[in-house]
Coordinates of C-alpha atoms in Angstrom, one line a residue:
Chain A
M18 CA 0.0 0.0 0.0
K19 CA 1.2 3.4 -0.9
H20 CA -0.5 5.6 1.7
I21 CA -1.2 3.3 4.6
K22 CA 1.1 1.3 6.8
A23 CA -0.4 -1.4 8.9
V24 CA 1.0 -1.3 12.4
S25 CA -1.0 -4.0 14.0
T26 CA -4.1 -5.6 12.5
K27 CA -7.2 -7.3 13.8
I28 CA -6.0 -7.8 17.4
F29 CA -9.4 -9.0 18.5
E30 CA -9.3 -12.0 16.2
K31 CA -6.7 -13.4 18.6
T32 CA -8.7 -12.4 21.7
H33 CA -10.0 -15.3 23.7
K34 CA -13.8 -15.2 23.7
T35 CA -14.2 -16.8 27.1
G36 CA -12.5 -15.9 30.3
C37 CA -11.0 -18.4 32.8
G38 CA -10.7 -15.8 35.6
E39 CA -7.2 -16.8 36.5
C40 CA -5.6 -13.5 35.4
Q41 CA -4.6 -10.7 37.8
A42 CA -7.2 -8.2 38.9
C43 CA -7.6 -1.4 38.0
Chain B
M6 CA -15.7 2.9 14.0
V7 CA -12.5 4.6 12.8
H8 CA -10.7 7.0 15.2
T9 CA -8.2 9.4 13.6
F10 CA -5.5 11.1 15.6
I11 CA -2.2 12.9 15.3
Y12 CA 0.8 12.5 17.5
K13 CA 3.7 15.0 17.2
H14 CA 7.1 13.2 17.5
N15 CA 10.2 15.4 17.4
G16 CA 8.1 18.2 16.2
K17 CA 6.7 16.3 13.2
P18 CA 3.2 15.0 12.9
L19 CA 2.5 11.2 12.8
Y20 CA -0.9 10.4 11.4
F21 CA -2.9 7.4 12.7
L22 CA -6.1 5.5 12.1
W23 CA -7.4 3.3 14.9
D24 CA -10.0 0.8 14.0
V25 CA -11.9 0.3 17.2
E26 CA -13.9 -2.9 16.6
S27 CA -11.1 -4.9 15.0
G28 CA -8.3 -3.5 17.1
S29 CA -6.2 -2.4 14.1
L30 CA -3.7 0.5 14.0
F31 CA -2.5 2.2 10.8
N32 CA 0.1 4.8 10.3
V33 CA -0.9 6.9 7.2
D34 CA 0.4 9.8 5.2
D35 CA -1.2 13.2 5.3
V36 CA -3.3 12.6 2.2
A37 CA -4.8 9.4 3.6
F38 CA -5.4 11.1 6.9
L39 CA -7.4 13.8 5.3
C40 CA -9.3 11.2 3.2
A41 CA -10.0 9.2 6.3
L42 CA -11.2 12.3 8.2
N43 CA -13.6 13.0 5.3
R44 CA -14.7 9.3 4.9
Y45 CA -15.1 8.3 8.5
G46 CA -15.3 11.4 10.6
E47 CA -16.6 14.9 10.6
P48 CA -13.8 17.2 9.5
D49 CA -13.9 20.9 10.5
E50 CA -14.0 23.6 7.8
A51 CA -10.2 23.6 7.4
G52 CA -10.1 19.9 7.1
R53 CA -12.8 19.8 4.5
A54 CA -11.1 22.6 2.5
A55 CA -7.8 20.7 2.6
Y56 CA -9.5 17.5 1.5
E57 CA -11.2 19.3 -1.4
A58 CA -7.8 20.7 -2.5
L59 CA -6.2 17.3 -2.8
D60 CA -5.1 15.8 -6.1
G61 CA -7.9 13.5 -7.4
E62 CA -5.6 10.7 -8.4
R63 CA -4.1 10.5 -4.9
V64 CA -7.6 10.6 -3.3
A65 CA -8.6 7.7 -5.5
E66 CA -5.5 5.7 -4.4
C67 CA -6.4 6.2 -0.8
E68 CA -10.0 5.3 -1.2
A69 CA -9.0 2.1 -3.0
E70 CA -6.7 1.2 -0.1
F71 CA -9.5 1.9 2.4
D72 CA -11.9 -0.3 0.3
E73 CA -9.3 -3.2 0.4
L74 CA -8.8 -2.9 4.2
E75 CA -12.6 -2.8 4.7
R76 CA -13.0 -6.0 2.7
E77 CA -10.3 -7.6 4.9
G78 CA -12.3 -6.6 8.1
A79 CA -9.4 -4.4 9.3
L80 CA -11.0 -1.0 8.8
N81 CA -14.4 0.3 9.8
A82 CA -15.2 -3.2 11.0
P83 CA -18.7 -3.8 12.4
Q84 CA -19.3 -4.4 16.1
K85 CA -19.6 -8.1 16.5
I86 CA -20.8 -8.4 20.1
R87 CA -23.9 -6.6 21.3
E88 CA -24.7 -8.3 24.6
F89 CA -22.6 -9.5 27.4
K90 CA -23.2 -10.2 31.1
K91 CA -20.5 -11.2 33.5
N92 CA -20.9 -14.1 35.9
A93 CA -21.2 -12.5 39.3
G94 CA -20.8 -15.8 41.1
V95 CA -17.1 -16.2 41.9
V96 CA -14.7 -13.9 43.8
K97 CA -11.0 -14.0 43.0
A98 CA -9.6 -10.8 44.7
L99 CA -10.1 -9.1 48.0
C100 CA -8.9 -5.7 49.1
L101 CA -8.5 -5.9 52.9
H102 CA -8.8 -2.6 54.7
I103 CA -6.4 -3.7 57.3
C104 CA -6.3 -0.3 59.0
H105 CA -8.6 2.7 58.9
D106 CA -6.0 4.9 60.3
C107 CA -3.0 6.8 58.7
N108 CA 0.1 8.5 59.8
L109 CA -0.3 11.1 57.0
R110 CA -3.0 13.7 56.3
C111 CA -2.9 14.0 52.5
E112 CA -5.1 16.9 51.3
Y113 CA -6.7 15.0 48.5
C114 CA -7.3 11.7 50.3
F115 CA -10.5 10.0 49.2
A116 CA -10.5 8.1 52.4
S117 CA -10.7 11.2 54.7
G118 CA -7.4 10.8 56.5
G119 CA -7.5 7.0 56.1
T120 CA -10.8 6.6 58.1
Y121 CA -13.2 6.3 55.2
N122 CA -15.6 8.4 57.4
T123 CA -15.7 5.6 60.0
A124 CA -13.9 5.3 63.3
R125 CA -10.1 4.9 63.3
D126 CA -10.3 1.2 63.2
Y127 CA -7.9 -1.7 62.8
M128 CA -8.9 -5.1 61.3
S129 CA -8.5 -7.9 63.8
A130 CA -6.6 -11.1 62.9
E131 CA -9.9 -13.0 63.4
T132 CA -11.7 -10.8 60.8
A133 CA -8.7 -11.0 58.4
K134 CA -8.7 -14.8 58.6
A135 CA -12.5 -14.9 58.1
S136 CA -11.9 -12.8 54.9
I137 CA -9.4 -15.4 53.7
D138 CA -12.0 -18.2 54.4
F139 CA -14.6 -16.1 52.6
L140 CA -12.4 -15.7 49.5
I141 CA -11.5 -19.4 49.3
A142 CA -15.2 -20.4 49.8
S143 CA -16.3 -17.9 47.1
S144 CA -13.7 -18.6 44.5
G145 CA -15.2 -21.7 42.9
N146 CA -12.7 -23.3 40.5
I147 CA -10.4 -20.3 40.3
R148 CA -7.0 -21.2 41.6
N149 CA -5.1 -17.9 41.5
L150 CA -6.4 -15.6 44.3
E151 CA -5.3 -12.1 45.3
V152 CA -5.3 -10.3 48.6
D153 CA -4.4 -6.6 48.7
F154 CA -3.5 -5.0 52.0
F155 CA -4.8 -1.5 51.9
G156 CA -5.6 1.4 54.3
G157 CA -5.2 4.0 55.6
E158 CA -1.6 2.9 56.1
P159 CA -1.4 -0.9 56.3
L160 CA 2.0 -0.9 58.0
M161 CA 0.3 0.5 61.1
N162 CA -1.3 -3.0 61.5
L163 CA 1.6 -5.1 60.2
D164 CA 1.3 -7.8 62.8
V165 CA -2.2 -8.7 61.5
V166 CA -0.9 -8.6 57.9
K167 CA 1.8 -11.1 58.8
E168 CA -0.6 -13.4 60.6
T169 CA -3.0 -13.2 57.7
V170 CA -0.3 -14.1 55.1
E171 CA 0.7 -17.1 57.1
Y172 CA -2.9 -18.2 57.5
A173 CA -3.6 -17.8 53.8
K174 CA -0.6 -19.8 52.8
A175 CA -1.7 -22.6 55.1
R176 CA -5.2 -22.5 53.8
A177 CA -3.9 -22.4 50.2
A178 CA -1.9 -25.6 50.8
E179 CA -5.1 -27.3 52.1
T180 CA -7.3 -26.2 49.2
D181 CA -5.0 -26.2 46.2
K182 CA -5.2 -22.4 45.8
R183 CA -2.4 -20.0 45.2
F184 CA -2.3 -16.5 46.8
S185 CA -0.7 -13.3 45.5
F186 CA -0.3 -10.6 48.1
T187 CA 0.1 -6.9 47.4
M188 CA 0.4 -3.8 49.6
T189 CA 0.2 0.0 49.1
T190 CA 2.2 2.0 51.6
N191 CA 3.1 5.6 52.2
C192 CA 6.7 4.4 53.2
L193 CA 6.8 6.3 56.5
L194 CA 7.1 3.0 58.4
L195 CA 9.1 1.2 55.7
N196 CA 12.2 0.5 57.9
K197 CA 14.8 -2.2 57.1
A198 CA 12.9 -5.0 58.8
N199 CA 9.5 -4.2 57.3
A200 CA 11.1 -3.7 53.9
E201 CA 12.7 -7.1 54.0
W202 CA 9.5 -8.8 55.1
L203 CA 7.5 -7.1 52.3
N204 CA 10.1 -7.9 49.8
A205 CA 9.9 -11.6 50.7
E206 CA 6.1 -11.9 50.9
M207 CA 4.5 -9.4 48.6
D208 CA 4.1 -10.0 44.9
N209 CA 3.7 -6.3 44.3
V210 CA 4.4 -3.3 46.5
V211 CA 3.1 0.2 45.7
L212 CA 5.1 3.1 47.2
S213 CA 3.2 6.4 47.4
I214 CA 5.3 9.4 46.4
D215 CA 4.1 12.4 44.4
G216 CA 7.2 13.3 42.5
R217 CA 9.1 16.5 43.2
E218 CA 9.8 17.3 46.9
S219 CA 7.9 20.6 46.8
V220 CA 4.9 18.9 45.2
H221 CA 4.9 16.0 47.7
N222 CA 5.4 18.1 50.7
G223 CA 2.7 20.5 49.5
V224 CA -0.1 17.9 49.8
R225 CA 1.2 15.0 51.8
K226 CA 1.8 16.1 55.4
S227 CA 2.3 14.2 58.6
V228 CA -0.4 14.2 61.2
S229 CA 1.2 17.2 62.9
G230 CA 1.5 19.0 59.6
K231 CA 5.2 18.4 59.0
D232 CA 7.0 17.7 55.8
C233 CA 8.0 14.1 55.3
F234 CA 9.4 13.7 51.8
G235 CA 13.0 13.1 53.0
V236 CA 12.2 10.1 55.2
I237 CA 9.7 8.6 52.7
L238 CA 12.2 8.9 49.8
D239 CA 15.0 7.4 51.7
N240 CA 12.8 4.4 52.7
A241 CA 11.5 4.0 49.2
I242 CA 15.0 4.1 47.6
A243 CA 16.2 1.5 50.1
F244 CA 13.3 -0.7 49.3
R245 CA 13.9 -0.3 45.5
K246 CA 17.5 -1.5 46.1
I247 CA 16.5 -4.8 47.6
R248 CA 13.5 -5.3 45.3
G249 CA 15.6 -6.3 42.3
D250 CA 13.3 -7.3 39.4
K251 CA 10.3 -8.1 41.5
K252 CA 7.1 -6.1 41.0
Y253 CA 6.8 -2.7 42.6
Y254 CA 5.5 0.8 41.6
V255 CA 6.1 4.3 42.8
R256 CA 2.7 5.9 42.6
G257 CA 2.0 9.6 42.7
T258 CA -1.1 11.8 42.3
Y259 CA -1.2 15.0 40.3
T260 CA -3.6 17.7 41.2
A261 CA -4.5 21.2 40.1
K262 CA -1.3 22.3 41.9
N263 CA 1.0 20.3 39.5
K264 CA -0.6 20.1 36.1
D265 CA 3.0 20.0 34.9
F266 CA 3.2 16.4 36.2
C267 CA 5.6 15.3 33.5
A268 CA 8.3 16.9 35.8
D269 CA 7.1 14.7 38.7
V270 CA 7.4 11.5 36.6
L271 CA 10.9 12.4 35.5
A272 CA 11.9 13.5 39.0
L273 CA 10.9 10.0 40.3
N274 CA 12.9 8.4 37.4
D275 CA 15.9 10.6 38.3
R276 CA 15.7 9.2 41.8
G277 CA 16.3 5.7 40.4
F278 CA 12.7 4.4 40.1
D279 CA 11.8 2.6 36.9
Q280 CA 8.2 1.5 37.5
I281 CA 6.2 4.7 37.8
S282 CA 2.6 5.8 37.9
V283 CA 1.5 9.3 38.3
E284 CA -2.3 9.6 38.1
P285 CA -4.9 12.4 38.1
V286 CA -6.6 13.2 41.4
V287 CA -10.4 12.6 41.4
L288 CA -12.2 15.3 43.5
P289 CA -15.4 17.2 43.3
D290 CA -15.1 20.4 41.2
D291 CA -15.3 22.7 44.3
H292 CA -12.2 21.2 45.9
P293 CA -9.2 23.5 45.6
L294 CA -7.0 20.6 44.2
A295 CA -9.6 19.3 41.8
L296 CA -8.9 18.8 38.1
K297 CA -11.7 20.0 35.9
M298 CA -12.8 19.7 32.2
S299 CA -11.5 23.2 31.7
D300 CA -8.0 21.7 32.4
L301 CA -8.3 19.1 29.7
E302 CA -6.3 20.8 27.0
E303 CA -3.4 21.5 29.3
L304 CA -3.4 18.0 30.7
E305 CA -3.5 16.5 27.2
A306 CA -0.5 18.6 26.2
E307 CA 1.3 17.4 29.3
Y308 CA 0.7 13.7 28.3
D309 CA 2.2 14.6 24.9
K310 CA 5.2 16.1 26.6
L311 CA 5.6 13.0 28.8
G312 CA 5.3 10.7 25.8
E313 CA 8.3 12.4 24.1
A314 CA 10.4 12.3 27.3
Y315 CA 9.4 8.7 27.8
I316 CA 10.5 7.7 24.3
E317 CA 13.9 9.4 24.8
R318 CA 14.6 8.1 28.2
R319 CA 13.7 4.5 27.3
K320 CA 16.5 4.6 24.7
T321 CA 19.1 5.5 27.4
G322 CA 20.2 4.3 30.8
K323 CA 17.1 5.9 32.3
W324 CA 14.6 3.4 30.9
F325 CA 11.3 3.4 32.8
N326 CA 7.8 2.0 32.5
F327 CA 4.8 4.3 32.9
F328 CA 1.6 2.6 34.1
H329 CA -0.8 4.4 31.9
F330 CA 1.3 4.0 28.7
M331 CA 1.4 0.2 28.9
I332 CA -0.4 -1.4 26.0
D333 CA -0.2 -4.8 24.3
L334 CA -1.1 -4.8 20.6
E335 CA -0.3 -8.4 20.1
H336 CA -2.0 -10.3 22.9
G337 CA -3.9 -8.7 25.7
P338 CA -6.7 -10.0 27.9
C339 CA -9.9 -12.0 26.9
L340 CA -13.1 -10.5 25.8
N341 CA -14.6 -10.8 29.3
K342 CA -11.9 -8.6 30.7
R343 CA -12.1 -6.0 27.9
L344 CA -15.8 -5.6 28.3
T345 CA -16.0 -5.6 32.1
G346 CA -12.8 -4.0 33.3
C347 CA -11.7 -4.3 36.9
G348 CA -14.5 -6.6 38.2
A349 CA -15.5 -4.3 41.1
G350 CA -18.6 -5.7 42.7
T351 CA -18.2 -9.1 41.0
D352 CA -14.9 -10.9 41.2
Y353 CA -13.1 -8.1 43.1
L354 CA -14.5 -7.0 46.5
A355 CA -13.3 -4.9 49.4
V356 CA -13.6 -5.7 53.2
S357 CA -13.8 -3.0 55.9
P358 CA -11.9 -3.5 59.2
T359 CA -15.1 -4.9 60.7
G360 CA -15.6 -7.4 57.9
D361 CA -18.2 -5.5 55.9
I362 CA -18.1 -6.2 52.2
Y363 CA -18.3 -3.5 49.5
P364 CA -17.9 -3.5 45.7
C365 CA -14.4 -2.0 45.9
H366 CA -12.1 0.0 48.2
Q367 CA -13.6 3.3 47.1
F368 CA -17.1 2.3 48.2
V369 CA -16.1 1.4 51.7
G370 CA -17.6 3.7 54.4
G371 CA -19.9 5.2 51.8
D372 CA -23.6 4.7 50.9
D373 CA -25.0 1.6 52.7
A374 CA -26.8 0.8 49.5
Y375 CA -23.5 -0.7 48.4
L376 CA -22.9 -2.7 51.6
L377 CA -23.0 -6.2 50.2
G378 CA -22.7 -8.3 53.4
N379 CA -20.1 -9.4 55.9
V380 CA -17.3 -11.9 55.6
R381 CA -18.8 -14.0 58.4
D382 CA -22.2 -14.3 56.7
G383 CA -21.2 -14.1 53.0
V384 CA -22.6 -11.8 50.4
L385 CA -26.2 -10.9 51.2
R386 CA -27.0 -8.3 48.5
R387 CA -26.9 -10.5 45.5
D388 CA -29.1 -7.9 43.7
V389 CA -26.3 -5.3 43.9
R390 CA -23.7 -7.8 42.6
E391 CA -25.9 -8.7 39.7
R392 CA -26.3 -5.0 38.9
F393 CA -22.5 -4.6 38.9
A394 CA -22.2 -7.7 36.7
G395 CA -24.4 -6.0 34.2
Y396 CA -22.2 -2.9 34.0
T397 CA -20.2 -3.5 30.8
V398 CA -18.8 -1.5 27.9
L399 CA -21.8 -2.6 26.0
S400 CA -24.3 -1.5 28.6
K401 CA -23.0 2.1 29.0
P402 CA -24.3 4.5 26.2
H403 CA -21.2 6.8 26.6
C404 CA -18.9 3.9 25.8
A405 CA -20.5 3.1 22.5
E406 CA -18.6 5.6 20.4
C407 CA -15.4 5.7 22.5
P408 CA -12.2 4.6 20.8
A409 CA -10.7 3.5 24.1
K410 CA -13.5 1.2 25.2
Y411 CA -11.8 -2.2 24.7
Y412 CA -8.6 -0.8 26.5
C413 CA -10.5 0.7 29.4
G414 CA -13.2 -1.8 30.3
G415 CA -15.9 0.8 30.9
G416 CA -14.2 3.1 33.5
C417 CA -14.2 3.3 37.2
T418 CA -17.6 2.6 38.8
A419 CA -16.6 4.5 42.0
N420 CA -15.6 7.6 40.1
A421 CA -18.8 7.4 38.1
L422 CA -20.8 7.2 41.3
H423 CA -19.1 10.1 42.9
F424 CA -19.6 12.3 39.8
T425 CA -22.9 11.3 38.4
G426 CA -24.7 9.5 41.2
S427 CA -24.7 6.2 39.4
P428 CA -21.9 3.5 39.1
D429 CA -22.5 3.3 35.3
G430 CA -22.5 7.0 34.7
C431 CA -19.8 8.9 32.8
Y432 CA -17.0 10.7 34.6
E433 CA -16.3 12.9 31.7
L434 CA -12.8 14.1 32.5
G435 CA -11.6 10.5 33.4
C436 CA -12.9 9.2 30.1
A437 CA -11.3 12.1 28.1
L438 CA -7.9 11.5 29.8
Q439 CA -8.2 7.7 29.1
R440 CA -8.7 8.4 25.4
K441 CA -5.7 10.7 25.3
R442 CA -3.5 8.2 27.1
L443 CA -4.6 5.5 24.6
E444 CA -3.5 7.7 21.7
V445 CA -0.1 8.5 23.2
S446 CA 0.3 4.8 24.1
L447 CA -0.5 3.7 20.5
A448 CA 1.9 6.2 19.1
I449 CA 4.7 5.1 21.5
W450 CA 4.1 1.5 20.6
F451 CA 4.4 2.4 16.9
I452 CA 7.6 4.5 17.4
E453 CA 9.3 1.8 19.5
N454 CA 8.1 -1.4 17.9
V455 CA 7.7 -0.5 14.2
T456 CA 10.1 2.2 13.4
G457 CA 12.8 1.1 15.9
N458 CA 12.7 4.7 17.3
N459 CA 13.4 6.1 13.8
A460 CA 9.9 7.6 13.1
D461 CA 11.5 10.9 12.1

């Protein structure tokens, strides 16, 4: 692409759709 | 939704498009930026005139590139999730108000000199142990549990903290749980013995210092009104030395007295600290230290200034991490976390010195409508917890068009309550600053990770 540089794309495709609750709690 | 923003690096503008629903970031040239403003936003008169003056061929090139990215789902992506409700059943983190007393009298303290508008009270070992039992019993299948020792000043009740930690470790062994302990201290009692114990037992220690000596002494006084910066700084530096690479933060507050807070961040870094958070005070508009919407432009400029200093220092021997500039554009948390934020009222609760349970530390001692129960009896107000479970990015109208929504989680329910009377209201200044910090964080991420610090 000539005018646009992708920095990071479609992050949310990698996002887990369900949570396990084991991560840190603000 | 496509959010457009400009970040000035070394005096030159960097143009960005942030696709909110897909989580895509693009660095574009000035032509594409004007085209995007015209296509996705509402340009002002000058922006519209500049767009109309563009060469037609270059505009067509940009539009074709936008079309391609839209087909790929990376630009102007539709919102995929419309409804979400958190499970309010399990608890994984407790904030123990181990001491409603303090040896400082900070002018902006939301806890009214550490008391939270209650009697100067100290949590008993029996109540603390009942809290640990409550947490284990309420945690379901979750294995990793957290206990935060908070105050007031928790070091004023350190014997109970120590007894609680030993008890929790014993219970963890019996129940196949794992505890992480954290503490926030003003450092006044952080002598060598206390520092060594905290270093050994705490997963994270937060040291409260406001930055420059004059700023700190101006708002954080001893009970008798004396300056205390020297003692606090010496203790904090000594703790930093033994802490090594384990988690800690120096955490300051900026107020209307130091809207030039970039200088406070750098002053802390100059003292040898490399994990730093300096955060806006939250006070009613009539308080002399309050930050107001009329300060927004000045505060935004200060975050820009800090961003530039941050990039420069991280290239040198003065590398540091700034809490509100941390962002992960490759992994990050699950959807549940992005939509619900901190979990106050659901999986994160606070316990008063007498064992009363509240949605979070900022609700303690406040309106009894948010008193959920007691650690001896369990949670009684399930209706309130269910209400908090329903507060998500998707349920709050003011989040719908916000570019920061999936990196904020919907904001702070306590701040919203204090400013709007409802936990799901909009604390306007807090939201505006969150958006600004996201823009600076994204630009920093680009400069450091994509250009290798050669964006100019």
